[in-house]
PDB file of C-alpha atoms in Angstrom:
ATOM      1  CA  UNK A 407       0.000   0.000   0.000  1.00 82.00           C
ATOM      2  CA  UNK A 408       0.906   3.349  -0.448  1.00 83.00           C
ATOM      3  CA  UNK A 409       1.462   6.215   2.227  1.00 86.00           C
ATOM      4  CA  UNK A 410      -1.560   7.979   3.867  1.00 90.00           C
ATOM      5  CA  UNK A 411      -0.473  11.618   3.266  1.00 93.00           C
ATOM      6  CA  UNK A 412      -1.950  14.902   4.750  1.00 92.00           C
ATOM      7  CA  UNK A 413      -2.662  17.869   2.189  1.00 94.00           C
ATOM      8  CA  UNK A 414      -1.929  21.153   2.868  1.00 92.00           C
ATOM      9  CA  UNK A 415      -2.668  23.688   0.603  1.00 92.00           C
ATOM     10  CA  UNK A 416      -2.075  27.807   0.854  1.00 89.00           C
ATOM     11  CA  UNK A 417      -4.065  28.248  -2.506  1.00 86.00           C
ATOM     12  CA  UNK A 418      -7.785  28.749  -2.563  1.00 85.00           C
ATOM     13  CA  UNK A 419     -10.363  26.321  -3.591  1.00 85.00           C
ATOM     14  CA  UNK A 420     -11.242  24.747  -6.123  1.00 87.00           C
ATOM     15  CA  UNK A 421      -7.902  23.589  -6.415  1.00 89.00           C
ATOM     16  CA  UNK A 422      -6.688  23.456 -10.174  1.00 89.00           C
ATOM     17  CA  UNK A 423      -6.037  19.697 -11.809  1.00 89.00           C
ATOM     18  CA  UNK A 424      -1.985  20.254 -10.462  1.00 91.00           C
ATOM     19  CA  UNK A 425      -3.230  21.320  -7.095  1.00 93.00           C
ATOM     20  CA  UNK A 426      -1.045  24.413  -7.126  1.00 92.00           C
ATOM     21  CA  UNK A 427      -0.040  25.529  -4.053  1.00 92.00           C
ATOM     22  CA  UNK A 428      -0.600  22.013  -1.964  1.00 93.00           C
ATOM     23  CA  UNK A 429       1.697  19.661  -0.591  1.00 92.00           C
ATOM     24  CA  UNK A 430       1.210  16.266   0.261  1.00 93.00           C
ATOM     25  CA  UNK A 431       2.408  15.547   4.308  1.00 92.00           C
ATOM     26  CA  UNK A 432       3.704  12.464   4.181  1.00 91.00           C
ATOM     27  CA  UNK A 433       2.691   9.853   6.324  1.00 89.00           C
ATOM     28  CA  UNK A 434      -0.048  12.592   7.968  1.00 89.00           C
ATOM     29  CA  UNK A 435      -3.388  11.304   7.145  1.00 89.00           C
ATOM     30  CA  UNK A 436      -4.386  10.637  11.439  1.00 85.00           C
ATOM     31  CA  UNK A 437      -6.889   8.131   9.654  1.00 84.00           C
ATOM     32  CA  UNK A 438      -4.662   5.413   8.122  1.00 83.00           C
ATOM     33  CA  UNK A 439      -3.247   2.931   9.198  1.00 79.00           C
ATOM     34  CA  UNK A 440      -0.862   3.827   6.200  1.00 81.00           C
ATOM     35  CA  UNK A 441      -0.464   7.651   7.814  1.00 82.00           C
ATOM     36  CA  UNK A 442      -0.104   9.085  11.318  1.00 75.00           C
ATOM     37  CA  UNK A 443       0.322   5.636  12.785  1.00 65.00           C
ATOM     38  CA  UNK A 444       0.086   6.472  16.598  1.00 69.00           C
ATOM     39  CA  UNK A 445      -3.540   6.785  16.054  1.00 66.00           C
ATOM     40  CA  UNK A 446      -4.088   3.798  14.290  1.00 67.00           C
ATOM     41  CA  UNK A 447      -7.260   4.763  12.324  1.00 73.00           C
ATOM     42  CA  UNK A 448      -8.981   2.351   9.807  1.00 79.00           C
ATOM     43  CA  UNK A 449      -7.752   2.416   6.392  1.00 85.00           C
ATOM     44  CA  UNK A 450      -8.966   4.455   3.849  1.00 89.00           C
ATOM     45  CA  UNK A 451     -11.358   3.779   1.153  1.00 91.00           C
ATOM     46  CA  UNK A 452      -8.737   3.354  -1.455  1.00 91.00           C
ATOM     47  CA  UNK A 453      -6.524   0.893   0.874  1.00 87.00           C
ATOM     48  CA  UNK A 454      -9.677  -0.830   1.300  1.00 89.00           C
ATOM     49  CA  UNK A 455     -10.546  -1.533  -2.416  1.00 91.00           C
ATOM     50  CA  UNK A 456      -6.478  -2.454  -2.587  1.00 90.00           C
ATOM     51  CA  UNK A 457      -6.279  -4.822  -0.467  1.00 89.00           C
ATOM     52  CA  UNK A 458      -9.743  -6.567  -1.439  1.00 89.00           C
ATOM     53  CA  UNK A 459     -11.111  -5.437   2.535  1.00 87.00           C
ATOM     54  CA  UNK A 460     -14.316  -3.762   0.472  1.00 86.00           C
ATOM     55  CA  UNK A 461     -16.099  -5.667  -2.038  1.00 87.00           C
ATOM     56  CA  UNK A 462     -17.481  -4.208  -5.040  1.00 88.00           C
ATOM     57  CA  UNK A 463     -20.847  -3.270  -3.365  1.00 93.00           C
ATOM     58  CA  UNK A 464     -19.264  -1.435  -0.897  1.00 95.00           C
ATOM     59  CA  UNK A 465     -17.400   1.577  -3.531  1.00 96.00           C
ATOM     60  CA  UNK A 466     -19.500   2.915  -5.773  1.00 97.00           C
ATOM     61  CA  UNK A 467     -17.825   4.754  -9.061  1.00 97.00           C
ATOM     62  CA  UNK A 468     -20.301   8.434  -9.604  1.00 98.00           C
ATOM     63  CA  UNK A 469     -20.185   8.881 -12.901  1.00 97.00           C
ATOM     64  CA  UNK A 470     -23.317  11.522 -12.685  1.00 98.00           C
ATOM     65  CA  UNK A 471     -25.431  14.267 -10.192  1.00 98.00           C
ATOM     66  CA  UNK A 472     -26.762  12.108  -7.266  1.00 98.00           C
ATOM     67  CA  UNK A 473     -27.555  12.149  -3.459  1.00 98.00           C
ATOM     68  CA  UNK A 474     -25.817   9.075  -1.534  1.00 98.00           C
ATOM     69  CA  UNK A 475     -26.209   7.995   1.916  1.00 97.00           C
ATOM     70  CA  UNK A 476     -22.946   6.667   3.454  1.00 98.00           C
ATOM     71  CA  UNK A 477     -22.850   4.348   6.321  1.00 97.00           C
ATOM     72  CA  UNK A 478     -19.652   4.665   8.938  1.00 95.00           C
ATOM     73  CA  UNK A 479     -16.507   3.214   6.741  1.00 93.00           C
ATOM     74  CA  UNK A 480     -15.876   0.853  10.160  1.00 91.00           C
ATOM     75  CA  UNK A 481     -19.111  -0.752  10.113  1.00 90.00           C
ATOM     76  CA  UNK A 482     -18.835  -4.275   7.810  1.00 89.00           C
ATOM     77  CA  UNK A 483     -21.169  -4.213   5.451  1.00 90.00           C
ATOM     78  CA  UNK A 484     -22.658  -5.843   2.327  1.00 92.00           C
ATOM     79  CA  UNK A 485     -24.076  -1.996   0.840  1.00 95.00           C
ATOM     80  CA  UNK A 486     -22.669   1.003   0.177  1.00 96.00           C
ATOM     81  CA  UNK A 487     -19.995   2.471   2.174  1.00 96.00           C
ATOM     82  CA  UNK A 488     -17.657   4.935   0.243  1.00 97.00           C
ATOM     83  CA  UNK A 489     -17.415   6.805  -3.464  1.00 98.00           C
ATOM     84  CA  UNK A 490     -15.052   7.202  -5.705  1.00 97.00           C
ATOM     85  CA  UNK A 491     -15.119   9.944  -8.216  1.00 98.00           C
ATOM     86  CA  UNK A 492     -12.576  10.832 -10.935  1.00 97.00           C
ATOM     87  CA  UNK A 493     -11.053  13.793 -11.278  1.00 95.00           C
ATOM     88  CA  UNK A 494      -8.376  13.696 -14.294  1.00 93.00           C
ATOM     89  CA  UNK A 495      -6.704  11.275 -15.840  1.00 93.00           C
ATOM     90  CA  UNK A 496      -4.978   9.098 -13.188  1.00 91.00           C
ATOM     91  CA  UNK A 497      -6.482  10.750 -10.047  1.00 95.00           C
ATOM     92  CA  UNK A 498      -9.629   9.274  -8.457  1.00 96.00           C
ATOM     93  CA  UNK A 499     -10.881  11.155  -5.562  1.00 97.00           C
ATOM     94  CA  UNK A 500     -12.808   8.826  -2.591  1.00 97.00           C
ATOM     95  CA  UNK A 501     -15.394   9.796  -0.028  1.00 98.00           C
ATOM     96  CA  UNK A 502     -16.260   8.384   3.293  1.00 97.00           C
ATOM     97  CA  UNK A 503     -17.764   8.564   6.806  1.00 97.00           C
ATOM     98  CA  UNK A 504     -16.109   8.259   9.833  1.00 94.00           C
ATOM     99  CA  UNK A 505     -17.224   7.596  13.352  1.00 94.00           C
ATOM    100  CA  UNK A 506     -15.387   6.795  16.623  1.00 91.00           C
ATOM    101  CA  UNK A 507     -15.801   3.213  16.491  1.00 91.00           C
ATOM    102  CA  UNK A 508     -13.369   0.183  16.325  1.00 86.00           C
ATOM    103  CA  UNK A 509      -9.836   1.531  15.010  1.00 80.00           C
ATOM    104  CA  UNK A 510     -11.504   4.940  14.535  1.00 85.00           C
ATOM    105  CA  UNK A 511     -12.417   4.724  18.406  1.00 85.00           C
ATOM    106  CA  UNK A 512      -8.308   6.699  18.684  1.00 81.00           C
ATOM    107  CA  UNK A 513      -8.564   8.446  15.788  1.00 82.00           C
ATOM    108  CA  UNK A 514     -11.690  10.643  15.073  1.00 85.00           C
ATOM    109  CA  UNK A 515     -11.848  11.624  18.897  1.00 83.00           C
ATOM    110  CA  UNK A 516      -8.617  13.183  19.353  1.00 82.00           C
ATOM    111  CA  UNK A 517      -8.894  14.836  15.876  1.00 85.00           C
ATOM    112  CA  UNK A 518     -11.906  17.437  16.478  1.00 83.00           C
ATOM    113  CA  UNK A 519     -14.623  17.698  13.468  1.00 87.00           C
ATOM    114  CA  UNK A 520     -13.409  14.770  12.103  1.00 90.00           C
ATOM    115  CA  UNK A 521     -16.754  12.873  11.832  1.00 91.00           C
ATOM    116  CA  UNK A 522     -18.983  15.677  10.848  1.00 94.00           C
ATOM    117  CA  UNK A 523     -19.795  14.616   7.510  1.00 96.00           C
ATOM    118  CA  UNK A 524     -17.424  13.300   4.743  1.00 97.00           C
ATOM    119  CA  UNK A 525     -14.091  12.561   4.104  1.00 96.00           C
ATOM    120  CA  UNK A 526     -12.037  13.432   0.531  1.00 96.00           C
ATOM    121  CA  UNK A 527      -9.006  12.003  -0.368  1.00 95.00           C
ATOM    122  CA  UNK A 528      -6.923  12.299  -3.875  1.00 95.00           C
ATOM    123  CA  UNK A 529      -5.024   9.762  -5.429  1.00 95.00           C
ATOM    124  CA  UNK A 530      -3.157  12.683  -7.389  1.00 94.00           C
ATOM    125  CA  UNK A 531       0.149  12.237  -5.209  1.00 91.00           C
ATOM    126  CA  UNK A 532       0.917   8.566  -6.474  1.00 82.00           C
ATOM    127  CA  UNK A 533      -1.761   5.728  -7.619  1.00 77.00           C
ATOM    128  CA  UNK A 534      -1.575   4.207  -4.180  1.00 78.00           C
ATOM    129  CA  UNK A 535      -0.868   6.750  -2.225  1.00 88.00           C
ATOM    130  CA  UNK A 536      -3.790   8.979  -1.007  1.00 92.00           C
ATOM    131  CA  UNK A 537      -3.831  12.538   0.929  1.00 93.00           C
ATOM    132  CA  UNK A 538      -6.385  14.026   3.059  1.00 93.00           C
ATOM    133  CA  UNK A 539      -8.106  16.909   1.472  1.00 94.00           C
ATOM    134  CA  UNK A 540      -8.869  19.561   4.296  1.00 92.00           C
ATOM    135  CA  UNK A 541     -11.573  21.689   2.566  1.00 89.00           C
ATOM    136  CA  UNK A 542     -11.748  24.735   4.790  1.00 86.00           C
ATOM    137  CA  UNK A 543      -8.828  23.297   6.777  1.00 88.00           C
ATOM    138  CA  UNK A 544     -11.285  20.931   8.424  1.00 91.00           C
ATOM    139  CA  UNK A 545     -10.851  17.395   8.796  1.00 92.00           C
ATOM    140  CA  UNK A 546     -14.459  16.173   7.054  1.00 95.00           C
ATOM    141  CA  UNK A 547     -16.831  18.587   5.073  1.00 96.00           C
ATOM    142  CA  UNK A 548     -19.925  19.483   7.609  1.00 96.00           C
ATOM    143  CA  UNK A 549     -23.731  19.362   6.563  1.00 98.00           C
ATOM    144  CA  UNK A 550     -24.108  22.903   4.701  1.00 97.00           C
ATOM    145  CA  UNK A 551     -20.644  22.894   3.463  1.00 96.00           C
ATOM    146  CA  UNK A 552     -19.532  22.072   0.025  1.00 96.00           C
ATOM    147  CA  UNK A 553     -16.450  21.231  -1.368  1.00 95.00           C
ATOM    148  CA  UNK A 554     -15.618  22.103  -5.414  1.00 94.00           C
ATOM    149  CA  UNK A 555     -13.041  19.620  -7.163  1.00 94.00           C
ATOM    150  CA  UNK A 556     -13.108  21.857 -10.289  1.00 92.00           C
ATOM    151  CA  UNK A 557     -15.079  19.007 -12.205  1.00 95.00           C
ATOM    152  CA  UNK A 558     -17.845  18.316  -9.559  1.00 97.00           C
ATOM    153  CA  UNK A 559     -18.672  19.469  -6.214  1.00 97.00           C
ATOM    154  CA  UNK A 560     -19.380  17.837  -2.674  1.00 97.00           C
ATOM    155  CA  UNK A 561     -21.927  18.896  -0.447  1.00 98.00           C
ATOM    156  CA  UNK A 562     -22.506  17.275   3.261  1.00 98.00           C
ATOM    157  CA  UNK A 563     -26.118  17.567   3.369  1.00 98.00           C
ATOM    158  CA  UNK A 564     -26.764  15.953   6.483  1.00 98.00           C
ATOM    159  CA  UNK A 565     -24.950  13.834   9.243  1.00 97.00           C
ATOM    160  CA  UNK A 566     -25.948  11.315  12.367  1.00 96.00           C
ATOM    161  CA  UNK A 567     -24.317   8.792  13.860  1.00 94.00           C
ATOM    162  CA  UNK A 568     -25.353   6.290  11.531  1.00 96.00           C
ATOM    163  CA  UNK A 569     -25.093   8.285   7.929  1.00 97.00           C
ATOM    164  CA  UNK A 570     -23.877  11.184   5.862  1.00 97.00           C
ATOM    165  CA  UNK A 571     -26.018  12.358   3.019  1.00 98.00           C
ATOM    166  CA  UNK A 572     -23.898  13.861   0.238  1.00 98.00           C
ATOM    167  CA  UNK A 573     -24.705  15.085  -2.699  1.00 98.00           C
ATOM    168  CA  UNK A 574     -22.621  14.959  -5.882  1.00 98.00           C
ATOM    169  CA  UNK A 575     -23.282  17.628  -8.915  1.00 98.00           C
ATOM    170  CA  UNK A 576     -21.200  17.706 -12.024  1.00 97.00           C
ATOM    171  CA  UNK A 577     -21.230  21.218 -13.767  1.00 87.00           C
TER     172      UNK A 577
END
């Protein structure tokens, strides 16, 4: 697997297809077990579908406008539990929820708005290796808040313990 990086970017949003202005922290993604390995969070949706952890039902390729509910990432399941999206050539971009359970039980605590809504991670840094996206320098995009990848946008619609709602728009 590849390193779970942190992004950090000093350029505004939506970030252009280089992501101008961002660097890639590497090894900083608190949510990996691939990154900030202290907290020993569950692996991202991307190590997941690497490894074979998520089955085909649980990552869902948007391809087109639509509102998803997404389950906690921790939780097994048999449905739906993260997107992938691409961006550019070569660069998939992967949503998920987060709660404080299991391996996330470290993690999502001690890292404050971290399980507000949903997660977004890029692929651009290396196939394998995913970064954190901090829209707003937050750690998961709220309910209300959108975030605009420059080919479609993310908005956190609504969050509970047991679901996000996002919505997914293509311009």
């Amino acid at each position: 697997l590849g390193h779970a990086n942190l992004l950090t970017c000093t350029s505004p949003q939506p970030y252009d297809l280089d992501y101008t202005g961002c660097v890639p922290r590497e090894y900083l993604d608190p949510f990996d077990a691939m990154g900030w390995s202290e907290l020993r969070g569950q692996m991202s949706a991307r190590n997941r579908e690497l490894t074979g952890y998520s089955s085909a039902a649980n990552l869902f390729e948007v391809v087109e406008d639509g509102v998803f509910w997404l389950p906690p990432i921790e939780i097994p399941s048999s449905g739906l539990q993260a997107l992938k999206i691409r961006r550019a050539p070569g660069e998939w971009t992967y949503l998920a929820y987060r709660q404080p359970i299991g391996y996330d039980a470290i993690s999502v605590p001690f890292m404050g708005g971290s399980s507000d809504g949903v997660q977004i991670r890029t692929t651009y840094f290396g196939g394998a290796t995913t970064a954190l996206i901090q829209p707003g320098g937050a750690f998961s995009l709220a309910p209300g808040e959108s975030y605009d990848a420059g080919v479609f946008r993310v908005t956190t619609l609504l969050s509970t313990a047991h679901a996000t709602l996002v919505q997914i728009t293509f311009p």
